[in-house]
Each structure stands twice: as structure tokens, then as C-alpha cells.
Coordinates of C-alpha atoms in Angstrom, one line a residue:
Chain M
M1 CA -0.1 0.0 0.0
S2 CA 1.2 3.3 -0.9
P3 CA 0.9 6.6 1.3
R4 CA -1.8 9.0 0.1
P5 CA 0.4 10.8 -2.3
T6 CA -1.5 14.1 -2.2
V7 CA -0.5 15.0 1.5
G8 CA 3.2 16.5 0.7
P9 CA 2.1 19.3 -1.7
R10 CA -0.8 20.3 0.5
L11 CA 1.4 20.3 3.6
E12 CA 4.2 22.3 1.6
R13 CA 1.2 24.8 0.9
V14 CA 0.2 24.9 4.6
L15 CA 4.1 25.7 5.8
A16 CA 4.2 28.6 3.4
L17 CA 0.7 29.9 4.2
V18 CA 1.1 30.1 7.7
P19 CA 4.2 32.5 7.6
F20 CA 2.4 34.5 5.2
L21 CA -0.5 35.1 7.0
A22 CA 1.5 35.9 10.2
A23 CA 3.3 38.4 8.2
N24 CA 0.2 40.0 6.6
P25 CA -2.3 40.5 9.3
G26 CA -5.7 41.2 7.8
V27 CA -5.1 40.0 4.3
T28 CA -8.2 39.0 2.7
L29 CA -9.4 35.4 1.5
D30 CA -9.5 36.3 -2.1
E31 CA -6.0 38.1 -2.0
V32 CA -4.2 35.1 -0.3
A33 CA -5.9 32.5 -3.1
T34 CA -4.7 34.7 -5.8
R35 CA -1.5 34.8 -4.4
F36 CA -1.1 31.0 -3.9
G37 CA -2.7 30.2 -6.8
V38 CA -5.3 27.8 -5.2
A39 CA -9.4 28.0 -4.9
A40 CA -10.7 30.1 -2.2
R41 CA -12.6 27.2 -1.1
E42 CA -9.5 25.0 -0.9
L43 CA -7.8 27.8 1.1
E44 CA -10.7 27.8 3.7
R45 CA -10.4 24.0 3.9
D46 CA -6.6 24.4 5.1
L47 CA -7.6 27.4 7.4
E48 CA -10.4 25.1 9.1
F49 CA -8.0 22.2 10.4
L50 CA -5.2 24.7 11.3
P51 CA -6.9 25.6 14.7
F52 CA -6.3 22.0 15.7
C53 CA -2.7 22.1 15.2
G54 CA -0.1 23.2 17.7
L55 CA 2.1 22.4 20.6
P56 CA 1.2 20.3 23.8
P57 CA -0.7 20.3 25.7
Y58 CA -2.8 21.6 23.0
S59 CA -4.6 24.4 25.1
P60 CA -6.2 27.3 23.7
D61 CA -3.1 29.4 24.2
R62 CA -1.0 26.7 22.4
L63 CA -3.1 26.3 19.4
I64 CA -2.7 28.2 16.2
D65 CA -5.7 30.8 16.3
V66 CA -7.3 31.7 13.2
E67 CA -9.7 34.4 12.9
I68 CA -11.6 35.5 9.5
T69 CA -13.8 38.4 9.8
D70 CA -16.9 38.9 8.3
D71 CA -15.2 41.0 5.7
G72 CA -13.1 37.9 4.6
S73 CA -9.9 39.3 6.3
I74 CA -7.5 37.0 8.3
R75 CA -5.5 36.9 11.3
I76 CA -3.4 34.3 12.9
R77 CA -2.0 33.9 16.2
F78 CA 0.3 31.4 18.3
A79 CA 2.2 30.3 15.2
E80 CA 5.6 31.6 16.2
Y81 CA 7.5 28.4 15.1
F82 CA 6.1 28.8 11.8
E83 CA 7.2 32.5 11.4
R84 CA 9.3 31.8 8.5
P85 CA 8.6 29.4 5.7
L86 CA 10.5 26.4 4.9
Q87 CA 14.0 26.5 3.2
L88 CA 14.0 26.1 -0.7
T89 CA 14.8 22.7 -2.0
T90 CA 17.6 22.4 -4.2
D91 CA 15.3 21.7 -7.1
E92 CA 13.2 25.0 -6.1
G93 CA 16.5 27.2 -5.8
F94 CA 17.6 26.0 -9.2
A95 CA 14.3 26.6 -11.0
L96 CA 13.9 30.0 -9.9
L97 CA 17.7 30.9 -10.5
S98 CA 17.4 29.2 -13.9
A99 CA 14.4 30.9 -14.9
G100 CA 15.4 34.4 -13.6
R101 CA 18.9 34.3 -15.2
A102 CA 17.3 33.0 -18.4
L103 CA 15.0 35.9 -18.6
L104 CA 17.7 38.2 -17.6
A105 CA 19.6 36.8 -20.7
V106 CA 17.0 37.7 -22.9
P107 CA 18.1 40.9 -25.0
G108 CA 16.1 44.1 -24.0
S109 CA 16.1 42.7 -20.0
D110 CA 17.1 45.4 -17.6
P111 CA 20.7 44.3 -16.3
S112 CA 20.0 46.4 -13.1
G113 CA 16.3 46.2 -12.6
P114 CA 13.9 44.6 -10.0
L115 CA 14.9 41.0 -11.5
A116 CA 18.5 41.4 -11.2
S117 CA 18.3 42.5 -7.6
A118 CA 15.9 39.7 -6.8
L119 CA 18.2 37.1 -8.2
E120 CA 21.2 38.5 -6.3
K121 CA 19.1 38.2 -3.0
L122 CA 18.1 34.8 -4.1
A123 CA 21.4 33.7 -5.0
A124 CA 22.9 34.7 -1.6
V125 CA 20.5 32.5 0.1
V126 CA 20.6 29.4 -2.0
G127 CA 24.5 30.0 -2.2
S128 CA 25.1 29.9 -5.9
G129 CA 27.2 32.9 -6.7
E130 CA 28.0 33.0 -10.1
G131 CA 28.3 29.4 -10.9
L132 CA 24.6 29.3 -12.6
E133 CA 24.4 31.0 -16.0
V134 CA 22.1 30.9 -18.7
D135 CA 23.5 32.3 -22.0
F136 CA 21.1 32.7 -25.0
A137 CA 22.3 33.5 -28.4
A138 CA 22.4 37.1 -28.9
S139 CA 20.8 38.9 -31.7
D140 CA 20.4 42.5 -32.8
L141 CA 16.8 41.6 -34.3
L142 CA 15.1 40.4 -31.1
V143 CA 14.3 44.0 -30.0
P144 CA 13.0 45.1 -33.1
L145 CA 10.9 42.0 -33.7
R146 CA 9.3 42.0 -30.4
D147 CA 8.7 45.6 -30.6
A148 CA 6.7 45.0 -34.0
I149 CA 4.7 42.1 -32.3
A150 CA 3.9 44.5 -29.2
R151 CA 2.7 47.4 -31.8
G152 CA 1.0 44.9 -34.2
N153 CA 3.5 46.2 -37.2
C154 CA 3.9 44.1 -40.3
V155 CA 7.5 43.9 -41.2
E156 CA 9.6 42.8 -44.2
I157 CA 12.1 40.5 -43.7
D158 CA 15.2 39.1 -45.8
Y159 CA 15.3 35.3 -45.0
Y160 CA 17.9 32.9 -45.6
S161 CA 16.4 28.9 -45.7
A162 CA 18.7 26.5 -44.8
G163 CA 16.8 23.8 -46.3
R164 CA 16.8 25.3 -49.7
D165 CA 19.9 27.1 -49.2
A166 CA 18.7 30.3 -50.7
S167 CA 17.4 33.9 -49.6
S168 CA 14.1 35.6 -50.0
T169 CA 12.3 38.5 -49.0
R170 CA 8.8 38.2 -47.5
V171 CA 6.2 40.4 -45.7
I172 CA 5.3 38.9 -42.3
E173 CA 3.1 39.5 -39.4
P174 CA 4.7 38.6 -36.5
A175 CA 3.1 37.0 -33.4
L176 CA 5.9 35.7 -31.0
V177 CA 9.6 35.2 -30.6
F178 CA 11.0 32.3 -28.2
H179 CA 13.8 30.5 -27.2
A180 CA 14.0 26.7 -27.6
F181 CA 16.9 24.3 -28.5
G182 CA 19.5 26.9 -28.4
H183 CA 17.9 29.0 -31.2
W184 CA 15.4 32.3 -31.5
Y185 CA 12.5 31.3 -33.3
L186 CA 9.9 33.7 -34.9
D187 CA 6.5 32.6 -35.3
A188 CA 4.7 34.6 -37.8
Y189 CA 2.0 34.8 -40.4
C190 CA 3.8 35.0 -43.9
R191 CA 1.9 36.7 -46.6
V192 CA 3.7 35.0 -49.1
A193 CA 3.1 31.5 -48.2
G194 CA -0.4 32.5 -46.8
D195 CA 0.2 30.6 -43.9
E196 CA 2.0 30.5 -40.3
R197 CA 5.7 29.9 -40.6
L198 CA 8.2 29.6 -38.0
F199 CA 11.6 31.4 -38.7
R200 CA 14.9 31.0 -37.0
V201 CA 16.0 34.4 -36.0
D202 CA 19.6 34.0 -36.8
R203 CA 18.7 33.4 -40.4
V204 CA 16.8 36.6 -40.6
L205 CA 19.2 38.9 -42.5
S206 CA 17.2 42.1 -41.9
V207 CA 14.1 43.6 -40.6
R208 CA 12.3 46.4 -42.3
P209 CA 8.9 48.3 -41.1
T210 CA 6.5 48.4 -43.6
G211 CA 4.3 50.9 -42.1
E212 CA 1.1 48.6 -42.0
H213 CA -0.7 47.3 -39.0
F214 CA -2.3 43.8 -38.8
E215 CA -5.2 42.8 -36.7
P216 CA -3.5 39.9 -34.4
A217 CA -5.7 36.6 -35.0
A218 CA -7.8 36.1 -31.9
S219 CA -6.3 32.4 -31.6
R220 CA -2.8 33.8 -31.5
S221 CA -3.0 36.8 -29.0
G222 CA -0.7 35.4 -26.5
A223 CA -3.1 33.8 -24.4
T224 CA -2.3 30.4 -25.7
T225 CA 0.7 28.9 -24.7
P226 CA 2.9 27.9 -27.7
E227 CA 4.1 24.4 -28.1
L228 CA 7.7 24.7 -28.2
G229 CA 8.7 21.6 -30.1
V230 CA 9.8 23.4 -33.2
F231 CA 10.6 20.5 -35.7
H232 CA 7.2 18.6 -36.7
P233 CA 8.0 16.3 -39.7
A234 CA 5.3 16.6 -42.1
A235 CA 3.4 14.1 -43.7
S236 CA 4.5 15.1 -47.2
D237 CA 8.5 14.8 -46.4
D238 CA 10.5 12.3 -48.0
R239 CA 11.3 9.5 -45.8
V240 CA 15.0 8.0 -45.9
T241 CA 16.3 4.7 -44.7
L242 CA 19.9 5.0 -43.7
R243 CA 22.3 2.6 -42.3
L244 CA 24.3 4.4 -39.5
L245 CA 27.5 2.9 -38.0
P246 CA 28.2 3.8 -34.3
S247 CA 30.3 6.6 -34.6
A248 CA 27.2 8.5 -36.1
D249 CA 24.7 7.4 -33.2
W250 CA 24.4 11.5 -32.4
V251 CA 22.2 11.5 -35.4
I252 CA 19.7 9.6 -33.5
D253 CA 20.2 11.5 -30.5
T254 CA 19.9 15.1 -32.5
Y255 CA 16.8 14.2 -35.0
P256 CA 13.4 12.9 -34.7
T257 CA 14.0 9.4 -36.1
E258 CA 10.7 7.5 -37.1
S259 CA 12.3 4.1 -36.3
V260 CA 15.6 2.8 -35.3
T261 CA 16.9 -1.0 -35.4
R262 CA 19.7 -2.0 -33.9
E263 CA 21.5 -4.5 -36.0
P264 CA 23.9 -7.3 -34.6
D265 CA 26.7 -5.6 -36.0
G266 CA 26.3 -2.7 -33.9
S267 CA 25.1 -0.4 -36.8
S268 CA 21.6 1.1 -36.7
V269 CA 19.0 1.3 -39.3
V270 CA 17.0 4.5 -38.9
V271 CA 14.2 6.2 -40.7
L272 CA 14.3 10.0 -40.9
A273 CA 12.1 12.5 -42.5
V274 CA 13.7 14.8 -44.8
S275 CA 12.3 18.4 -44.7
G276 CA 15.0 19.8 -47.5
Q277 CA 17.3 18.0 -49.7
V278 CA 19.9 20.4 -48.7
W279 CA 19.6 19.5 -45.3
L280 CA 20.3 15.8 -46.1
E281 CA 23.3 16.7 -48.3
R282 CA 24.7 18.4 -45.3
L283 CA 24.1 15.2 -43.2
L284 CA 25.4 12.7 -45.7
L285 CA 28.8 14.9 -46.2
R286 CA 29.4 15.2 -42.4
L287 CA 28.5 11.7 -41.8
G288 CA 31.0 10.4 -44.8
G289 CA 31.4 6.5 -44.4
A290 CA 29.5 6.0 -41.3
A291 CA 26.3 6.6 -43.3
E292 CA 24.7 4.5 -46.6
I293 CA 21.4 5.1 -47.9
L294 CA 19.2 2.2 -48.1
D295 CA 15.8 3.7 -49.3
P296 CA 14.6 4.7 -51.5
P297 CA 16.7 3.7 -54.2
E298 CA 17.1 6.7 -56.2
Y299 CA 18.8 8.3 -53.1
R300 CA 21.6 6.3 -53.0
G301 CA 23.7 8.4 -55.5
R302 CA 23.3 11.6 -53.2
Q303 CA 26.2 11.6 -51.1
A304 CA 28.6 11.1 -54.1
T305 CA 26.8 13.7 -56.5
A306 CA 27.0 16.2 -53.3
A307 CA 30.5 15.4 -52.7
R308 CA 31.6 16.0 -56.4
R309 CA 29.8 19.4 -56.6
V310 CA 31.8 20.6 -53.2
L311 CA 35.1 18.8 -54.8
A312 CA 34.6 20.9 -57.9
R313 CA 35.8 24.0 -55.7
Y314 CA 38.8 22.7 -55.1
A315 CA 39.4 21.9 -58.8
V316 CA 40.6 18.4 -58.3
A317 CA 40.2 15.9 -61.4
H318 CA 37.7 13.1 -60.3
E319 CA 35.8 10.6 -62.2
Chain A
M1 CA -6.4 13.0 4.8
I2 CA -7.1 15.8 7.2
D3 CA -6.0 13.5 10.3
R4 CA -2.7 13.0 8.4
L5 CA -2.5 16.7 7.4
E6 CA -2.9 17.4 11.0
R7 CA -0.4 15.0 12.3
L8 CA 2.1 16.1 10.0
T9 CA 1.7 19.6 10.8
N10 CA 1.6 19.0 14.5
L11 CA 4.7 16.8 14.2
V12 CA 6.7 19.7 12.4
A13 CA 5.7 22.5 14.9
N14 CA 6.7 19.7 18.0
L15 CA 10.4 18.7 16.0
L16 CA 10.8 22.4 15.3
A17 CA 10.1 23.9 18.8
T18 CA 11.9 21.0 20.6
K19 CA 15.1 22.2 22.5
R20 CA 16.5 18.6 22.6
P21 CA 16.0 15.4 20.0
L22 CA 12.7 13.6 20.6
T23 CA 12.8 9.8 20.9
L24 CA 10.2 8.2 19.1
E25 CA 8.1 7.1 22.1
E26 CA 8.2 11.0 23.3
I27 CA 7.1 11.8 19.7
V28 CA 4.0 9.4 19.6
E29 CA 3.3 10.7 23.3
L30 CA 3.5 14.3 22.2
V31 CA 1.7 14.3 18.7
P32 CA -1.9 13.0 18.7
G33 CA -3.1 10.6 16.1
Y34 CA -0.4 7.8 15.9
P35 CA -1.7 4.3 16.4
T36 CA -0.9 2.0 19.4
G37 CA 1.4 -0.9 19.3
K38 CA 5.3 -0.4 18.6
A39 CA 5.3 -1.9 15.3
A40 CA 2.2 0.0 14.3
Y41 CA 3.6 3.7 15.2
R42 CA 6.9 3.1 14.3
R43 CA 5.9 2.1 10.8
Q44 CA 3.6 5.1 10.8
F45 CA 6.3 7.6 11.9
E46 CA 8.8 6.1 9.5
R47 CA 6.2 7.1 6.6
D48 CA 5.7 10.6 8.0
K49 CA 9.5 11.3 8.2
D50 CA 9.8 10.2 4.6
T51 CA 6.8 12.6 3.7
L52 CA 8.6 15.4 5.2
R53 CA 11.8 14.5 3.9
G54 CA 10.1 14.4 0.6
I55 CA 9.1 18.2 0.8
G56 CA 12.7 19.2 1.9
V57 CA 12.0 19.2 5.7
P58 CA 15.5 18.5 7.2
V59 CA 14.5 16.0 10.0
S60 CA 17.9 14.9 11.6
L61 CA 18.5 12.0 13.8
E62 CA 20.8 12.7 16.8
T63 CA 21.7 11.4 20.2
V64 CA 19.5 12.6 22.6
H65 CA 22.0 13.4 25.4
D66 CA 25.4 13.9 24.6
G67 CA 27.7 10.7 24.5
G68 CA 24.2 9.1 25.7
P69 CA 22.8 5.7 23.8
E70 CA 19.5 7.1 23.2
I71 CA 18.6 8.4 19.6
G72 CA 15.8 10.9 18.8
Y73 CA 14.5 13.3 16.0
R74 CA 14.4 17.1 15.6
I75 CA 14.2 19.7 13.1
P76 CA 17.2 22.1 13.4
P77 CA 15.8 25.5 13.2
D78 CA 18.5 26.9 11.0
L79 CA 18.3 24.4 8.6
Y80 CA 14.4 24.8 8.3
Y81 CA 13.9 28.4 8.2
L82 CA 14.4 30.2 4.8
P83 CA 16.7 33.1 5.5
K84 CA 15.0 36.6 5.2
L85 CA 15.0 37.6 1.7
D86 CA 13.3 40.9 2.0
L87 CA 12.2 40.9 -1.6
T88 CA 10.4 44.0 -2.7
K89 CA 6.9 43.9 -4.3
E90 CA 8.4 44.6 -7.8
E91 CA 11.1 41.9 -7.1
Q92 CA 8.5 39.6 -6.1
A93 CA 6.5 40.4 -9.8
A94 CA 9.7 39.9 -11.7
L95 CA 10.2 36.5 -10.1
H96 CA 6.8 35.8 -11.0
V97 CA 7.3 37.0 -14.5
A98 CA 10.6 35.2 -15.0
V99 CA 8.8 31.6 -14.1
T100 CA 6.1 32.3 -16.4
A101 CA 8.1 33.5 -19.3
V102 CA 10.6 31.0 -19.0
R103 CA 8.8 27.5 -19.3
L104 CA 10.7 24.8 -17.3
D105 CA 10.1 21.6 -19.2
G106 CA 9.4 18.8 -17.4
G107 CA 5.9 19.5 -17.9
E108 CA 3.7 19.9 -14.8
D109 CA 6.5 19.2 -12.3
G110 CA 8.9 21.8 -13.6
I111 CA 6.2 24.5 -13.3
G112 CA 4.7 23.2 -9.9
T113 CA 8.7 23.2 -8.7
A114 CA 9.0 26.9 -9.4
R115 CA 5.4 28.0 -8.3
G116 CA 6.1 26.2 -4.7
A117 CA 9.4 28.1 -4.6
L118 CA 7.4 31.4 -5.3
R119 CA 4.8 30.4 -2.5
K120 CA 7.5 30.3 0.1
L121 CA 8.8 33.6 -1.1
G122 CA 5.4 35.2 -0.4
G123 CA 3.2 34.1 -3.2
L124 CA 2.6 35.1 -6.8
Q125 CA 2.8 38.9 -6.9
G126 CA 1.6 40.8 -10.2
E127 CA 0.7 39.1 -13.6
A128 CA 1.9 36.3 -15.2
A129 CA 3.8 36.7 -18.7
P130 CA 3.7 35.0 -22.0
V131 CA 6.0 32.1 -22.7
L132 CA 9.4 33.4 -24.1
A133 CA 12.0 30.7 -23.7
A134 CA 11.9 27.0 -22.7
L135 CA 14.8 25.4 -20.6
P136 CA 15.1 21.7 -20.6
T137 CA 14.9 20.2 -17.0
L138 CA 17.1 17.1 -16.2
P139 CA 17.2 15.0 -13.0
E140 CA 21.0 15.1 -12.8
L141 CA 21.0 19.1 -12.6
A142 CA 19.9 19.3 -9.1
P143 CA 22.7 17.0 -7.5
L144 CA 25.3 18.6 -10.0
F145 CA 23.9 22.2 -8.6
N146 CA 24.4 21.0 -4.9
A147 CA 27.8 19.7 -5.4
Y148 CA 28.7 23.1 -6.9
R149 CA 26.9 24.8 -4.0
Q150 CA 29.0 22.6 -1.3
R151 CA 31.9 22.5 -3.2
A152 CA 32.0 18.9 -3.3
S153 CA 33.9 16.8 -5.8
V154 CA 31.5 14.5 -8.1
T155 CA 31.9 11.4 -10.0
F156 CA 29.6 10.5 -12.7
S157 CA 29.2 8.2 -15.7
F158 CA 29.5 10.0 -19.1
R159 CA 29.5 8.4 -22.4
G160 CA 30.0 4.8 -20.5
K161 CA 33.1 6.1 -18.7
T162 CA 33.3 7.4 -14.9
R163 CA 34.6 10.9 -14.6
Q164 CA 35.6 13.0 -11.3
I165 CA 35.3 16.8 -11.4
D166 CA 35.2 19.7 -9.1
P167 CA 32.1 21.6 -10.4
W168 CA 32.8 25.1 -10.7
G169 CA 29.5 26.1 -12.5
I170 CA 26.5 25.0 -14.5
L171 CA 25.7 26.8 -17.9
F172 CA 23.1 26.7 -20.3
R173 CA 24.2 27.4 -23.8
H174 CA 23.2 26.3 -27.6
G175 CA 20.1 24.5 -26.0
H176 CA 21.9 22.4 -23.4
W177 CA 22.9 22.4 -19.9
Y178 CA 26.8 22.1 -19.4
V179 CA 28.6 21.3 -16.1
I180 CA 32.2 23.2 -15.9
G181 CA 35.0 22.3 -13.8
H182 CA 38.5 20.7 -13.1
D183 CA 38.9 17.2 -14.6
H184 CA 40.5 15.1 -12.2
D185 CA 41.8 12.5 -14.7
R186 CA 42.8 15.0 -17.2
D187 CA 44.1 17.6 -14.8
A188 CA 42.5 20.3 -16.9
P189 CA 39.3 22.4 -17.1
R190 CA 36.6 20.6 -19.1
S191 CA 32.8 20.9 -19.9
F192 CA 30.4 18.1 -20.1
R193 CA 26.6 18.0 -21.4
V194 CA 24.6 17.3 -18.4
D195 CA 21.9 15.0 -20.6
R196 CA 24.8 12.9 -21.2
I197 CA 25.4 12.5 -17.5
N198 CA 24.3 9.7 -15.3
D199 CA 24.7 8.5 -11.6
V200 CA 26.0 11.6 -10.0
V201 CA 27.6 10.8 -6.5
L202 CA 28.8 13.5 -4.5
G203 CA 32.0 13.6 -2.4
T204 CA 32.8 15.2 0.6
P205 CA 31.7 19.0 0.9
G206 CA 34.3 21.5 0.9
S207 CA 36.7 19.5 -1.0
F208 CA 37.7 22.2 -3.3
E209 CA 37.8 26.0 -3.9
L210 CA 36.8 27.9 -6.9
P211 CA 39.7 29.1 -9.0
Q212 CA 40.0 32.9 -8.5
G213 CA 38.5 35.2 -11.2
L214 CA 36.7 32.3 -12.8
D215 CA 34.5 32.8 -15.7
P216 CA 32.6 29.5 -16.3
G217 CA 31.7 30.6 -19.5
S218 CA 35.2 30.9 -20.9
V219 CA 35.9 27.4 -20.0
L220 CA 32.9 26.0 -22.6
R221 CA 34.9 26.5 -25.7
D222 CA 32.2 27.6 -28.1
D223 CA 33.7 26.7 -31.4
P224 CA 33.6 22.6 -32.1
W225 CA 36.9 23.0 -34.2
N226 CA 38.5 24.3 -31.3
F227 CA 37.2 21.4 -28.9
G228 CA 40.4 19.2 -29.0
N229 CA 43.8 18.7 -28.0
E230 CA 45.4 18.2 -31.3
E231 CA 48.4 20.6 -32.1
P232 CA 46.4 24.0 -33.3
L233 CA 46.5 24.9 -37.0
E234 CA 45.5 28.2 -38.4
A235 CA 43.0 27.8 -41.2
R236 CA 41.7 30.2 -43.6
V237 CA 38.4 29.6 -45.3
L238 CA 37.1 31.0 -48.3
V239 CA 33.2 31.6 -47.7
D240 CA 30.7 32.9 -50.4
A241 CA 28.5 36.1 -50.3
A242 CA 25.4 33.8 -50.1
A243 CA 26.6 32.0 -47.1
A244 CA 28.8 34.8 -45.3
P245 CA 26.1 37.1 -43.4
T246 CA 24.7 34.1 -41.4
L247 CA 28.1 32.5 -40.7
V248 CA 29.5 35.5 -39.4
A249 CA 26.6 36.1 -36.9
E250 CA 27.1 32.5 -36.0
I251 CA 30.8 32.7 -35.4
G252 CA 31.5 36.4 -34.8
A253 CA 33.1 39.1 -36.8
E254 CA 36.7 39.0 -35.3
H255 CA 37.3 35.5 -37.6
V256 CA 36.8 37.7 -40.5
V257 CA 40.2 38.6 -42.2
E258 CA 39.2 39.6 -45.7
R259 CA 36.2 41.0 -47.3
N260 CA 36.2 40.9 -51.0
A261 CA 34.3 43.0 -53.3
D262 CA 31.8 40.4 -54.3
G263 CA 30.7 40.2 -50.9
S264 CA 32.7 36.8 -50.1
I265 CA 34.9 36.7 -46.9
V266 CA 37.9 34.9 -45.6
I267 CA 37.9 33.6 -42.1
S268 CA 40.5 32.5 -40.3
L269 CA 40.2 29.6 -37.3
S270 CA 42.5 28.2 -34.9
V271 CA 41.8 24.2 -35.1
T272 CA 42.4 21.9 -32.7
N273 CA 40.0 19.1 -33.7
R274 CA 40.0 18.3 -37.3
D275 CA 37.1 16.3 -37.5
A276 CA 34.9 18.9 -36.1
F277 CA 36.4 21.6 -38.4
R278 CA 35.6 19.5 -41.5
S279 CA 32.1 19.0 -40.5
F280 CA 31.7 22.4 -40.1
V281 CA 33.4 23.3 -43.5
L282 CA 31.0 20.5 -45.0
D283 CA 27.8 22.3 -43.4
L284 CA 28.7 25.0 -45.8
L285 CA 28.5 22.9 -48.8
D286 CA 29.9 24.5 -52.1
H287 CA 29.6 27.7 -50.5
A288 CA 33.3 27.4 -48.7
E289 CA 36.7 26.4 -49.4
V290 CA 39.6 25.7 -47.2
L291 CA 42.5 27.8 -48.5
E292 CA 45.3 26.9 -45.9
P293 CA 47.0 25.2 -44.5
A294 CA 47.8 22.4 -47.4
E295 CA 47.2 19.9 -44.5
L296 CA 43.8 20.8 -43.9
R297 CA 42.5 21.5 -47.4
A298 CA 44.0 17.8 -48.3
D299 CA 41.7 16.5 -45.4
I300 CA 38.7 17.9 -47.0
V301 CA 39.8 16.9 -50.4
D302 CA 40.4 13.3 -49.5
W303 CA 37.4 12.9 -47.4
L304 CA 35.3 14.0 -50.3
E305 CA 37.1 11.7 -53.0
S306 CA 36.7 8.6 -50.6
L307 CA 32.6 9.4 -50.9
T308 CA 32.5 9.9 -54.7
T309 CA 34.5 6.6 -55.3
A310 CA 32.6 4.5 -52.5
A311 CA 29.3 5.0 -54.6
Q312 CA 31.1 3.2 -57.5
R313 CA 32.1 0.1 -55.5

């Protein structure tokens, strides 16, 4: 039989709630519910059992005294041993500091504002000093892009598409910028494509305001949490089957594979969705002899063709 | 449910308020709600103790009297209480924005952890913010962070081998968490990707000191062609106008040594890892050409030629 699993989180909340009430006499039920992110009813249940807690001999002056007035304001007494909250756990300290350092690393954040000073106080308590750093790739375009999003301004961008190895110019309605998997992404409605597109900010070569405004679509007004998984193979993408030697196992860790079969000789047979031919060429050239295309048959010569094209730059005679 | 929460709350109050460790028998006597029968109350207390430790309450086991045989439990107040932070309203609101704008992956758990932390700091002040960034959460981060805070050496398994380091810091860059420190076997600074680390074991706290004026970020060598121990070679690479702007944004303008009229550029790199350098150059396809030294140029040519002949087998 396992212990009831829900008591831990509730106890955690109570141990944070009592010090807060002791430090803020007269605070209202609704205010506390908002602050603690719980329903008012649940909060009342917490407050109902507290008067049964305290120290021996559990006489009225030794039990926690909770008083809720008609206007909903709360006063608490005889809880001096809970006057301060429980220390942060390692997980909690790490979560707060890393989220804070991350936001501070976003271009445009105030390096001497309230977030910075809060993190300094927190680091002193958690004992982290300089040992926790979050570093997002810098980009000069983030500030103008976020500004365009905030004002609902259309922008024209020059964009390099790595999948097609070509640049193009397009007018977009920017909706969101976010950082995931080591890169900044721009989620926007692309007027050329007539659809939503995800752009990598480091491949945006320039941003120019067009002077036009757009009405943000209701479904994308920022109320929805974007799904930050960015590579979703499309059903229409080609599939290739590759045999990979163990030295190329990083491919399996790095790209979403549709299937992986380990062979007795240590090699792996993997199926990958190919979103762009240029992407596949790059991968094949890097992998060299550690990769062999098994299927489809018309792809088998891809590696050699790409190798010849690059070799031509070196003006080396070859078959 | 209510009974257990009540008993646990009383247990925390009693163990915090006591001047000396309380024996199990005393606890059962003082805290209402334990069953009768030694085996039953012992089992119930063990379960309660696990629950308390599970949420981070430091229940310690000590001798009741100095040198005596009896052992008992208490919660040392200096370990329990969060030191006063004196956060202003603005600072609390800024932390709230941070934990909502930066999504800690690991789903509800990651979000729950940050919220739980904010409750201890006085609850959620101000408004939430739209998501701006995602940070992966990994089970090995907390023990590594703990080791760093306590200045404890750690051993862990990395790519199938056991490594021992003095952790100097934890750093998120290029979409990955890294731990940086002094590697005992190599006797040199090294960085390790945390998602490839398993089985972290902490050594004795206080087993090392941080180097003076350390910048953890500088230990993490950014450029893959630099991430090796080979004799350094100065390479010059010609890059087409088409690929130049993105490349410069990626590696930095300090590497550019020539800008040609047609928009092409020549970059200079110090290479200590030839495999990584080759991958870097090949990623540019026919937009790049290694000019010098002859040795590295030949590496690329040999590699590519082996691929054109392989297809003819």
C-alpha cells in the first residue's frame, strides 16, 4: 500500500501559507487565494484544520488561532514556530534561479532592474554565486521584432532558408519570438506563403517596418501557450532509410527518427523525415562513410553527387 | 486525509520547537494521531518522516544526550527556516514574470516546482507573462548544482566512462546544460553536457575551492573546431557571399580577415579538432573552400574523394 500521495504538496502549501498570514495580518481570503494560486474554497479548508494544530498540551493558548472576519480578512496567532517559511529545496532554488537568469539573458532585459536585484538576494540565500549561468544566443533583431509584435506592425524580412539554401524577401505579421533548443524562433503569419511559418531569428538577415498594421488573430493573441517543440515532420516529407555506423549515433540523439533498429554488427538502421534536400546533403557529407542510404533507391547516389559538387571548388580532377 | 495533515503539521511544530531531540516514544506521546502498538506507530512515523523529507523538511537523527545511547529526532531551526530575503513587491513580481516567461520543461512538475518556490517567497505577485523561452529540466541538474554549492567533488558516468570533477558551475548554452569544472583524470578544465551524465555521486563537501576570477563561460569552448587537444593549426576558409552573413552572425566578426568586393569573405580559425572543423566546413556545402594550410585542405579533399569512389563500388 502506498501512502496517500497528495498530502505532501498540501503540507508544503500550509507551511508556506502560515508564515505569509502571520506576516500580513488582515489580508483577505481572495487575495491569499490569488497569491497562492488556489481556489478560495480550498484555502478555507486549509484554514479550518489549522486551529487543531499546535504544541502540547494543545490548550487554547498553544493552538494556532485563526480568525476570519465578516469582510474576509484573516488574522493568525500563536504560530511563532512557523513564523518563517521552509527553506527552498535544491530543485526549487535551481528552478527559480535558472528561470530568472534566463529572462535576464534575453536582449532588452534590464540588467540592473528588480529581476537582477531579486536574483542577487536569492543567489545569496541559495549559495550559488556566479555558478549558474544561462546564455541565449544574442541577436540584434530581437528587440525590433518584439517591438513589432507589441505594436502589431508588419515587417519585411530577408530570410535565409537553410533547407533550400536560398534567401528570399517576404512580408510577415510577427506573432511571437521564443527561445528553444539553442535558437531564437519567430512565429509569424507569412503573407507570401499565406500561412503561419516558423523562422529562425539567426537566419533573418534584416527587418524593415512596412508601415502597415495587422489585427492579431484571436487564437494567437498570446493567451495560448505555444507548443515549443519546433520540428514536426510533415506527412508530405520524404522518408529515407539510412544505415549508420556507431560513430554516427549522434544523429539518433539529434533528429527525430521515425524508427531505429539496432543490427547485430552494432550499426543502426534508421528512418528519418527529410524536410529539405540540402539538409540531407549536409548530413550525408558530414557523416561520410559512417552513413549509407538504403532506401529509396534513387537517393543512393546523393552523397557522391554532393561530394563531387563540393570537390569542384577544389578543382581536383575526379571521375 | 485531514487527520494525516493535522498530525504532520503538529509533528513539524513539535520537532521545530523542541530544545533537544525527541525519542520515537516521546513523539508518539506528544503528537496526537499515532496508532497504538510499537510496530504500528513505528511504521507510521517512518512514513511521516519520509513525507517530510520528501518536501525538503530537514528531519535529523541525533543522540538525545551527549554521548548517551538514546537517539531522537528534531528539525534544526537553522536548517529549516528560509533566511530573510526582504524582496520588494517589484522583485517578487519580476520573479513571477520569470517563472512564467521561461518555461521549465518537464511539464507540470517543472512549473509546480517554480510555483512552490514562489509561494515560500510570499506568493505570486503581479501578472503572469507569455512564454518566451523553454529550458529543459534534467534529473542530474539538482545534484550537480548541490555539489557546486557545497564545493563537493562529484563522480558521474559520461558516455560509459566514470569521470571525477570539481564542479565550478552550471551553464546553459546552445540549447544544452553543461557542467564545468576541473577534471581530475585530465588535470585540466573540462565541460560536460548534463543530458549525457548519469549516476552523479557527491564527494565530501568543501573538497575544493573555486579558482580566483573564474568565468565559467570561458571554459566552455564554443567553437567545435576548437574542442580538441590536437596541435593547433591556423586555417583560412573562403566563404561565398550567399553564406557569409549567417556565418558571421554565428561565429562572430572577429574571425573575418578579408572582405572581398563580391561579398565573399575569408575567415581564420584556430583548429584543434580536425573532425569538427571538417563538419563545420562541409555544412557550408559548396559555399566554402579551405585555402590553407595544405594539410587541412587535403583532409577535406580526401574525405570527399572517398565518398565519390565509395559510390562506385
